[in-house]
């Protein structure tokens, strides 16, 4: 329950009734329910850390595949054009549009990849049953804070909308990078669904 001198960083609020509990009372691996309203605050999922790690590694590998292969091929009036993700990023790097090119590269490739690297750094030792690596808390905090800026999924939604618009004017065929990026977007969503931030913070707490 509430402590007499609570450290705000170690308090957990019930999502339904806002009752505060001390994080030390919540044991990782055991289901914890709110004593006031019965809401489940913690529910153990065996092997969730390994699942998160596997999804992050798979997404990172597929991101590399997406950068190395053609994204789509367009044919119109006998002319064929092939474009990769890097071409899409570089296509704005003309005149004074260079900042837009840089922003697209950051938002759809660099930041999602950085978040995956940080998550792998945080979860790899935990999945192996070891102590967290140095500065793992800072790495996880950065991973969480970068989430709103990581837009690989939004890029795929934009591509889907553009395909509908262009479909009447040109014949479009998707390359390996398209399917790799689609898989990255799916894996990122699956990773977010499986990741329990509260459990990770709990595992990363200072000894
Ligand atoms: Zn409650």
Short mmCIF file of C-alpha atoms and ligand atoms in Angstrom, two decimals, residues 14 16-19 21 34 36-39, ligand 1:
data_model
loop_
_atom_site.label_atom_id
_atom_site.label_comp_id
_atom_site.label_asym_id
_atom_site.label_seq_id
_atom_site.Cartn_x
_atom_site.Cartn_y
_atom_site.Cartn_z
CA UNK A 14 -4.02 1.40 -10.38
CA UNK A 16 -8.89 2.14 -12.78
CA UNK A 17 -9.09 3.79 -9.35
CA UNK A 18 -5.67 5.53 -9.05
CA UNK A 19 -4.82 3.85 -5.74
CA UNK A 21 1.03 0.94 -4.51
CA UNK A 34 -5.71 -3.82 -6.94
CA UNK A 36 -9.61 -1.64 -3.85
CA UNK A 37 -11.23 -2.43 -7.22
CA UNK A 38 -9.73 -5.76 -8.32
CA UNK A 39 -8.10 -4.45 -11.53
ZN1 LIG B 1 -7.96 -0.07 -8.32
#
